[in-house]
CSV table of C-alpha atoms and ligand atoms in Angstrom, one decimal:
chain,number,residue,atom,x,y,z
A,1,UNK,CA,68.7,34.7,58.8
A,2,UNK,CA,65.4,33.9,60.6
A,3,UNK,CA,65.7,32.9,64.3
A,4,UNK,CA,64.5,29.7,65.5
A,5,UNK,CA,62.9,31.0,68.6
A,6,UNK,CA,60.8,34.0,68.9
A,7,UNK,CA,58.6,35.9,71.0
A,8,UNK,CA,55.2,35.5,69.2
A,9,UNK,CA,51.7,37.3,69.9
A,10,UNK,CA,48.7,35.1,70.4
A,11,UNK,CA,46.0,36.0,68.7
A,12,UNK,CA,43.3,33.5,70.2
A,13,UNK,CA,43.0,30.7,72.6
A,14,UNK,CA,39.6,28.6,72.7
A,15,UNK,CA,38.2,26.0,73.9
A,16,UNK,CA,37.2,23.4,71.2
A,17,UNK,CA,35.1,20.6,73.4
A,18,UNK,CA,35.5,20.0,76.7
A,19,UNK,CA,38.9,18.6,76.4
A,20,UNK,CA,40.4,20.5,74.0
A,21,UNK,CA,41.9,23.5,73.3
A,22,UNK,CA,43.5,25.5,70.2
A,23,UNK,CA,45.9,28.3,70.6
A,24,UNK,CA,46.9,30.8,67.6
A,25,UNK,CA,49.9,33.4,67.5
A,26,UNK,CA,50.8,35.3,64.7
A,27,UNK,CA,54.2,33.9,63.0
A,28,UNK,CA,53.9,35.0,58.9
A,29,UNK,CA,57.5,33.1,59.1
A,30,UNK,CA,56.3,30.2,60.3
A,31,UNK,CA,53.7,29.7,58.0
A,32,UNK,CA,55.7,30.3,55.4
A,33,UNK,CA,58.6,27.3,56.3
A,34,UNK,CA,56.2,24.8,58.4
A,35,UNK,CA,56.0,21.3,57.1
A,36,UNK,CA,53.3,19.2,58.4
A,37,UNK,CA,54.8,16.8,60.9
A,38,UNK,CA,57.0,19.3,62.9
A,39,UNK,CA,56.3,20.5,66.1
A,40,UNK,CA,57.1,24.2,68.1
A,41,UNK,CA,58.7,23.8,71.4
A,42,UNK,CA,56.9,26.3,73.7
A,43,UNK,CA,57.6,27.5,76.8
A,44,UNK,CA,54.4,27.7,78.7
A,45,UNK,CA,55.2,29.8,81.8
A,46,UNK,CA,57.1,32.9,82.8
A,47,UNK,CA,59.4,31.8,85.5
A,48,UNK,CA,61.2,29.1,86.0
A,49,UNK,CA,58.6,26.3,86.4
A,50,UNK,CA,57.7,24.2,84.1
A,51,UNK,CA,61.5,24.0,83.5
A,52,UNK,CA,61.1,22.7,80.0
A,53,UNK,CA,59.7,23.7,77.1
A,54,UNK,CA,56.9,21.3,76.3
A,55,UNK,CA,56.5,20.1,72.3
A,56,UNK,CA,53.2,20.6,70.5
A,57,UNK,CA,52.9,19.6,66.8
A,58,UNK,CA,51.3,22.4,64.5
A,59,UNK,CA,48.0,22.1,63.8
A,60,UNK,CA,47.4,24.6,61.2
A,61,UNK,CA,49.3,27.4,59.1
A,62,UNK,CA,47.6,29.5,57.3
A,63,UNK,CA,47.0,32.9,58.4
A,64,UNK,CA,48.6,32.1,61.6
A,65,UNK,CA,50.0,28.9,63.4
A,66,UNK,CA,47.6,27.5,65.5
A,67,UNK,CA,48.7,24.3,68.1
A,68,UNK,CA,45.6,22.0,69.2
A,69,UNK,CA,46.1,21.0,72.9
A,70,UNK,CA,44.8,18.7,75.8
A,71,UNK,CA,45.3,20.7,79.6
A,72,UNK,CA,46.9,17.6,81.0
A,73,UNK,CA,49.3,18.7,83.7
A,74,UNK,CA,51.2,22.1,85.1
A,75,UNK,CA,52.2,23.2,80.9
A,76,UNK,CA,49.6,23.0,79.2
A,77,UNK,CA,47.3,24.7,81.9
A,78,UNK,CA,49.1,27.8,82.1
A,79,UNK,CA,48.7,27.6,77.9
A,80,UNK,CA,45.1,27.1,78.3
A,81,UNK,CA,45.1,30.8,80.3
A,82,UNK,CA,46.7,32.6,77.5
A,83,UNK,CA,44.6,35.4,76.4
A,84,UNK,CA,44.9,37.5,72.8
A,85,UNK,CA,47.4,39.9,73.2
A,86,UNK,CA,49.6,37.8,75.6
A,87,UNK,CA,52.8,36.3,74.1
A,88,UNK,CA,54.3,32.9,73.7
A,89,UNK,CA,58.0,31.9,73.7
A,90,UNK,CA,58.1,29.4,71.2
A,91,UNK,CA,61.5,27.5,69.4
A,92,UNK,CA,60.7,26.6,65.8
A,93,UNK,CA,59.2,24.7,63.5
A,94,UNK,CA,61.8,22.0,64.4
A,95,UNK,CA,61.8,18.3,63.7
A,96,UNK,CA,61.7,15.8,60.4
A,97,UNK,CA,58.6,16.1,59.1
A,98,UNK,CA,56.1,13.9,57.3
A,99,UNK,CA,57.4,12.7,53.9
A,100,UNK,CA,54.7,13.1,51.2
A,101,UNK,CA,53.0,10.0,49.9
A,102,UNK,CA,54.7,8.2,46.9
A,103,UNK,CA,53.8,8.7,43.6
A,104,UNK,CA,50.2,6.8,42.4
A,105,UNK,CA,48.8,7.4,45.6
A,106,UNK,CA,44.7,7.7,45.7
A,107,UNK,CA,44.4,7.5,49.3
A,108,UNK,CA,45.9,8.9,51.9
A,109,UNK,CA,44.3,7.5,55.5
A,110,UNK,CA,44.8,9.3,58.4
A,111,UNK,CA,44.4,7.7,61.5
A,112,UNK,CA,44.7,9.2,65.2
A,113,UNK,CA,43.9,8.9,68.4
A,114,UNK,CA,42.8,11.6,70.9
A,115,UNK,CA,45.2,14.5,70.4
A,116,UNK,CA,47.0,12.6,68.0
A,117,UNK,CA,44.9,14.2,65.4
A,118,UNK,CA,47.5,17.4,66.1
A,119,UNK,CA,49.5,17.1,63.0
A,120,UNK,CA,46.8,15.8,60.8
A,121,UNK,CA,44.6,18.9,60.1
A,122,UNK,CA,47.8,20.9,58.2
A,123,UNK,CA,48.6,17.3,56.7
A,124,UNK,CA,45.2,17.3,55.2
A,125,UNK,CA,45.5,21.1,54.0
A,126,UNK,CA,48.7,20.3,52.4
A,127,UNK,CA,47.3,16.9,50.7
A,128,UNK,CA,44.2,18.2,49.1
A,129,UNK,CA,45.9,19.8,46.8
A,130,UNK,CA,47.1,16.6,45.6
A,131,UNK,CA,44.2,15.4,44.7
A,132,UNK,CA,43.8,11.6,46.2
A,133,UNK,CA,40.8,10.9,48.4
A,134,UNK,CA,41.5,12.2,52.3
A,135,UNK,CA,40.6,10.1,55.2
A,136,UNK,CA,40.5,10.3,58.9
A,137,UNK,CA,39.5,7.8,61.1
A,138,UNK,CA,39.3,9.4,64.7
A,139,UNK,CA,39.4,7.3,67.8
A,140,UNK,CA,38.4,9.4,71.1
A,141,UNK,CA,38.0,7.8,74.4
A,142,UNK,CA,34.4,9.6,75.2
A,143,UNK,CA,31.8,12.4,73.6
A,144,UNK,CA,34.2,14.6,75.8
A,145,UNK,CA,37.4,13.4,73.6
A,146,UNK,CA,35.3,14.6,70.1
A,147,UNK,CA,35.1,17.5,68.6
A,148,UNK,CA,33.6,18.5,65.6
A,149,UNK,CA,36.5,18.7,62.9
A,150,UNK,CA,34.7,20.9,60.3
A,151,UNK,CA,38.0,22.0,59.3
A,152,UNK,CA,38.2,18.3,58.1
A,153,UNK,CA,35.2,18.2,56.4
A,154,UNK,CA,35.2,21.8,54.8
A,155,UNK,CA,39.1,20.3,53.3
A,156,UNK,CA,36.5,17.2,51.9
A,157,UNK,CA,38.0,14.8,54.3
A,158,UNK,CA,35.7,11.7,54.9
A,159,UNK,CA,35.8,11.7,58.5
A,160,UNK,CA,34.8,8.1,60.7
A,161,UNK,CA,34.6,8.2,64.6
A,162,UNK,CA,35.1,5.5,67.4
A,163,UNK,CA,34.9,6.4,71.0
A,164,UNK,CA,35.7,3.6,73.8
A,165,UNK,CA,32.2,4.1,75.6
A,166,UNK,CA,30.5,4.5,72.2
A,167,UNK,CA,29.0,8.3,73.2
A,168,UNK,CA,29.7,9.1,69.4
A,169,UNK,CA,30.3,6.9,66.1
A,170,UNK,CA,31.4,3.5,66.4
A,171,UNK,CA,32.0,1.1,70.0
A,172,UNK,CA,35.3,0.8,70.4
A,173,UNK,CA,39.2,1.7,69.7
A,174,UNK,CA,40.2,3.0,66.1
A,175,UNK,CA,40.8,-0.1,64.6
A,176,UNK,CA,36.9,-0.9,64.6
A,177,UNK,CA,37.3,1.4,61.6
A,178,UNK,CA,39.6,-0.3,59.6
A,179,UNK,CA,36.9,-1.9,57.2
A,180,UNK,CA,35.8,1.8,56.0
A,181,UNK,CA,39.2,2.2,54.0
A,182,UNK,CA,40.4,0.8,50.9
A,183,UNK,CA,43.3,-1.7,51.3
A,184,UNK,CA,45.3,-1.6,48.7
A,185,UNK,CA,49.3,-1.6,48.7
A,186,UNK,CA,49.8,0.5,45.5
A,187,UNK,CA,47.9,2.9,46.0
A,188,UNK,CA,46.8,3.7,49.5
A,189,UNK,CA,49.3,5.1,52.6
A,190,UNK,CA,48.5,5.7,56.1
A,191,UNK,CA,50.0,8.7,58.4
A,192,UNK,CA,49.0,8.2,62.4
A,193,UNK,CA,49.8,9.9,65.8
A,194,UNK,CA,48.2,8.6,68.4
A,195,UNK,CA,48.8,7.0,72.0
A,196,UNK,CA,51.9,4.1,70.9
A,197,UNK,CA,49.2,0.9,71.3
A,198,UNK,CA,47.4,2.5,68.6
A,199,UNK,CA,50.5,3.5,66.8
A,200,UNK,CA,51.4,-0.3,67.3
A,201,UNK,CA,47.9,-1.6,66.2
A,202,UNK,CA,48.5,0.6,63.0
A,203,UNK,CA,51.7,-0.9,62.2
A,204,UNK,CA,50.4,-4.4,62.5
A,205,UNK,CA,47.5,-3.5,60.8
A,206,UNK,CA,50.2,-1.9,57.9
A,207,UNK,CA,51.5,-4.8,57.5
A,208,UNK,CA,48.8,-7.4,57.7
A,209,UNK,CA,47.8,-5.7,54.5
A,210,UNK,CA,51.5,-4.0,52.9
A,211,UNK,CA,50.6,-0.7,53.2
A,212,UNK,CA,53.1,1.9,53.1
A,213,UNK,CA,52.9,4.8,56.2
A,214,UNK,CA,54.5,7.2,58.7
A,215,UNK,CA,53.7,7.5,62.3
A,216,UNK,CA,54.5,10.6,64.4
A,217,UNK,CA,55.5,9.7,67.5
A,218,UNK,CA,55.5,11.0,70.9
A,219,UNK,CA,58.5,11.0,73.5
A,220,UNK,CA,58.6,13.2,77.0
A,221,UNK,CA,61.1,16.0,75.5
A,222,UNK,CA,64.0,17.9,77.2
A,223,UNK,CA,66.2,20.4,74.6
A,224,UNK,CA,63.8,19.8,71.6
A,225,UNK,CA,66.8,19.5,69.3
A,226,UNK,CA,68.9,16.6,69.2
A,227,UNK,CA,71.1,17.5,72.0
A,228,UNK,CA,70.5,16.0,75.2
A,229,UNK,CA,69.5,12.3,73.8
A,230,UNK,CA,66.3,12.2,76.1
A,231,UNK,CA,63.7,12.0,73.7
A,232,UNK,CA,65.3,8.7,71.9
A,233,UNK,CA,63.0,6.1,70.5
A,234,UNK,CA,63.9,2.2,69.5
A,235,UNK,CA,63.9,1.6,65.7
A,236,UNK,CA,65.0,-1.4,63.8
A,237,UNK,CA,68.0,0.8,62.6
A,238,UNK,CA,69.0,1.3,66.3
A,239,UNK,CA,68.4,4.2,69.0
A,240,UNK,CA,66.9,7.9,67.1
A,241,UNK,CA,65.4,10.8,68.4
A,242,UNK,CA,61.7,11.8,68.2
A,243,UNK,CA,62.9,15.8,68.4
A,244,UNK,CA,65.5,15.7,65.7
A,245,UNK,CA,65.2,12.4,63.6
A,246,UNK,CA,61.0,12.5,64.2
A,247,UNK,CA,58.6,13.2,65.1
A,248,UNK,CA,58.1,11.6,61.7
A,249,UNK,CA,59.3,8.3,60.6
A,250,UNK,CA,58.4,5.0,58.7
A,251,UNK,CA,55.4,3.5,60.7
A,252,UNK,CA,57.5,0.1,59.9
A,253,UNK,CA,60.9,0.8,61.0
A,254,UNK,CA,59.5,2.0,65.3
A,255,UNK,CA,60.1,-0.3,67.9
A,256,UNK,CA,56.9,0.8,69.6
A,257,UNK,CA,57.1,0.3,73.6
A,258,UNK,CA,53.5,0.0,75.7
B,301,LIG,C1,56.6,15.8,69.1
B,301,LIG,C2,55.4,16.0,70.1
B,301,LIG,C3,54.3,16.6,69.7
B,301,LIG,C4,53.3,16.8,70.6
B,301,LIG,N1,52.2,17.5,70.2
B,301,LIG,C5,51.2,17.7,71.1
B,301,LIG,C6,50.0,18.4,70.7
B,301,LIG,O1,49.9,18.8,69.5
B,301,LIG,N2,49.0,18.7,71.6
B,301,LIG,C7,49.2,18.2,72.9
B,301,LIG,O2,48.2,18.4,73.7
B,301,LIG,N3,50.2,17.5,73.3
B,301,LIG,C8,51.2,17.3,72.4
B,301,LIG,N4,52.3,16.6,72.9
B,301,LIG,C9,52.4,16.1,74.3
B,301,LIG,C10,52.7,17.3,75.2
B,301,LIG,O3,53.9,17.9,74.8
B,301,LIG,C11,52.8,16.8,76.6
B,301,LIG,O4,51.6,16.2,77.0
B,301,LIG,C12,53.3,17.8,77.6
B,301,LIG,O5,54.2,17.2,78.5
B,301,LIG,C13,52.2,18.4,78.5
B,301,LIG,O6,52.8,19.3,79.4
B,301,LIG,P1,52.2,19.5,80.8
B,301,LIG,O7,53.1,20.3,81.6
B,301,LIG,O8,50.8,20.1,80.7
B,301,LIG,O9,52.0,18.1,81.4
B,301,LIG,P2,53.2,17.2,82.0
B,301,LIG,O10,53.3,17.4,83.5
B,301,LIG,O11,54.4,17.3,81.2
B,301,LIG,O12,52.6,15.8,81.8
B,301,LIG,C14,51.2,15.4,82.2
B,301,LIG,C15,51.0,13.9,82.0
B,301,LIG,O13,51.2,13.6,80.6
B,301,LIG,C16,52.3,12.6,80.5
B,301,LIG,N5,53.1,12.9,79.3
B,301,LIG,C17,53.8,14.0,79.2
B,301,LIG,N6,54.4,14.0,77.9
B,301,LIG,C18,53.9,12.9,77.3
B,301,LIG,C19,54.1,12.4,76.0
B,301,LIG,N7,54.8,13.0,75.1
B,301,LIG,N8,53.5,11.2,75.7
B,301,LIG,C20,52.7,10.6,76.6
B,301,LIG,N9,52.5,11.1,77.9
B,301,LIG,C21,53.1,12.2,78.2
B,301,LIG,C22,53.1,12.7,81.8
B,301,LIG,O14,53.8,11.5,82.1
B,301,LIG,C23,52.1,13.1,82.8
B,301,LIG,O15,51.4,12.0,83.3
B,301,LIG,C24,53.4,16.3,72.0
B,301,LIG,C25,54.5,15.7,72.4
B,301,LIG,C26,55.6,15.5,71.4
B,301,LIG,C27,56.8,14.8,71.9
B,302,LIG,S1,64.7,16.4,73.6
B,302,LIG,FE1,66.9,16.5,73.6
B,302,LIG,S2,67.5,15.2,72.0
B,302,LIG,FE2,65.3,15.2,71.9
């Protein structure tokens, strides 16, 4: 039976703009069962601080599983000086992930904010085979916050950009972009990650015009699977956890808190 967490080799660790980073360790498993939406629970140092693992979503799996990262705080820094050849302690894929879109979809709109756009890349990779039309709008909050998503555009994603100081693509938050999308109920459905006022914007926005959508949402994470009840989330169906019942749910059933 394959073990959920692993001792993996990392096989490259680059900076992607100035703040972002992408890390890849070689896990044929992984590739092999990862579902876009879940996350790997990594443990970013080798003693005993940080204390928890810290959750990012998967980026990419194809050769190898790559994570796409901001350096925020004590976890993510010691990530950023992994070098090729180091290893990673890493628990997963774990989490609900992304369900597909329904039947008679023709577009699927991806919508994301800052290092929301995680999960959306091996989304994209997944959908193209499906054949609808592919679309991200990208909201950074400066030049530094954009990168340039060939990956995207090599998958034939149409790719819009809003930054808050307007240093690239449109003035202003995401939902400046709103007008470049199709709007209708049958046949489009949105996917977003992204800081929980943009998450919430989306979901208004969702059902201003009926559209059908997930969201993958973010919660501060202890155990990573389902235990310990610290990663819980309001919903209209009560209390669930973003580890175990999410990341991925139906962008109209979160309670979404500021
Ligand atoms: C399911 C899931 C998937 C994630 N995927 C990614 C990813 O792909 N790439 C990525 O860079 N990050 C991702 N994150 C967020 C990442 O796990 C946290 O930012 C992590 O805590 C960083 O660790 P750190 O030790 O560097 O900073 P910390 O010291 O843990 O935190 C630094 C700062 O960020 C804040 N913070 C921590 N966690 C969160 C959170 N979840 N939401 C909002 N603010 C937070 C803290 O309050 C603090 O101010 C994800 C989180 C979840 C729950
Ligand atoms: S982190 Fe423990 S239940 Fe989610």
């Amino acid at each position: 039976m394959e073990r959920i967490q692993n001792i993996y080799k990392v096989v490259g660790n680059e900076k992607l703009c100035p703040q972002f980073w992408r890390l890849t360790f070689d896990a044929p498993q992984m590739v092999r069962s990862v579902k876009p939406g879940q996350f790997v629970h990594i443990r970013t140092g080798g003693g005993l601080e940080p204390f928890f693992r810290r959750p990012f979503s998967v980026y990419r799996a194809q050769k190898h599983v790559e994570i796409f990262y901001e350096a925020v705080g004590p976890g993510t820094q010691l990530l950023s000086q992994k070098k090729k050849g180091d290893t990673v302690d890493v628990l997963g894929p774990v989490g609900t992930p992304f369900a597909l879109p329904p039947e008679g979809t023709k577009q699927v709109v991806m919508i994301a904010g800052g290092i929301g756009i995680a999960p959306m890349l091996i989304l994209s990779d997944v959908l193209k085979k499906k054949k609808c039309e592919l679309v991200l709008l990208y909201g950074g909050r400066t030049r530094g916050h954009v990168y340039p998503m060939q990956e995207f555009k090599d998958g034939g994603v149409k790719v819009f950009v809003a930054t808050d100081d307007g240093s690239v693509g449109v003035k202003g938050r995401v939902s400046k972009l709103f007008d470049k999308i199709k709007k209708d109920p049958q046949t489009t459905c949105l996917y977003t990650c992204g800081p929980n006022a943009m998450m919430a914007a989306v979901q208004e926005f969702a059902a201003r015009c009926g559209l059908a959508g997930q969201a993958a949402c973010e919660e501060t994470m202890a155990c990573g699977l389902g235990a310990c009840l610290g990663c819980s989330i309001r919903t209209k169906h009560g209390y669930r956890t973003v580890c175990y019942d999410g990341p991925a749910f139906d962008i109209h059933e979160v309670i979404f808190h500021p």
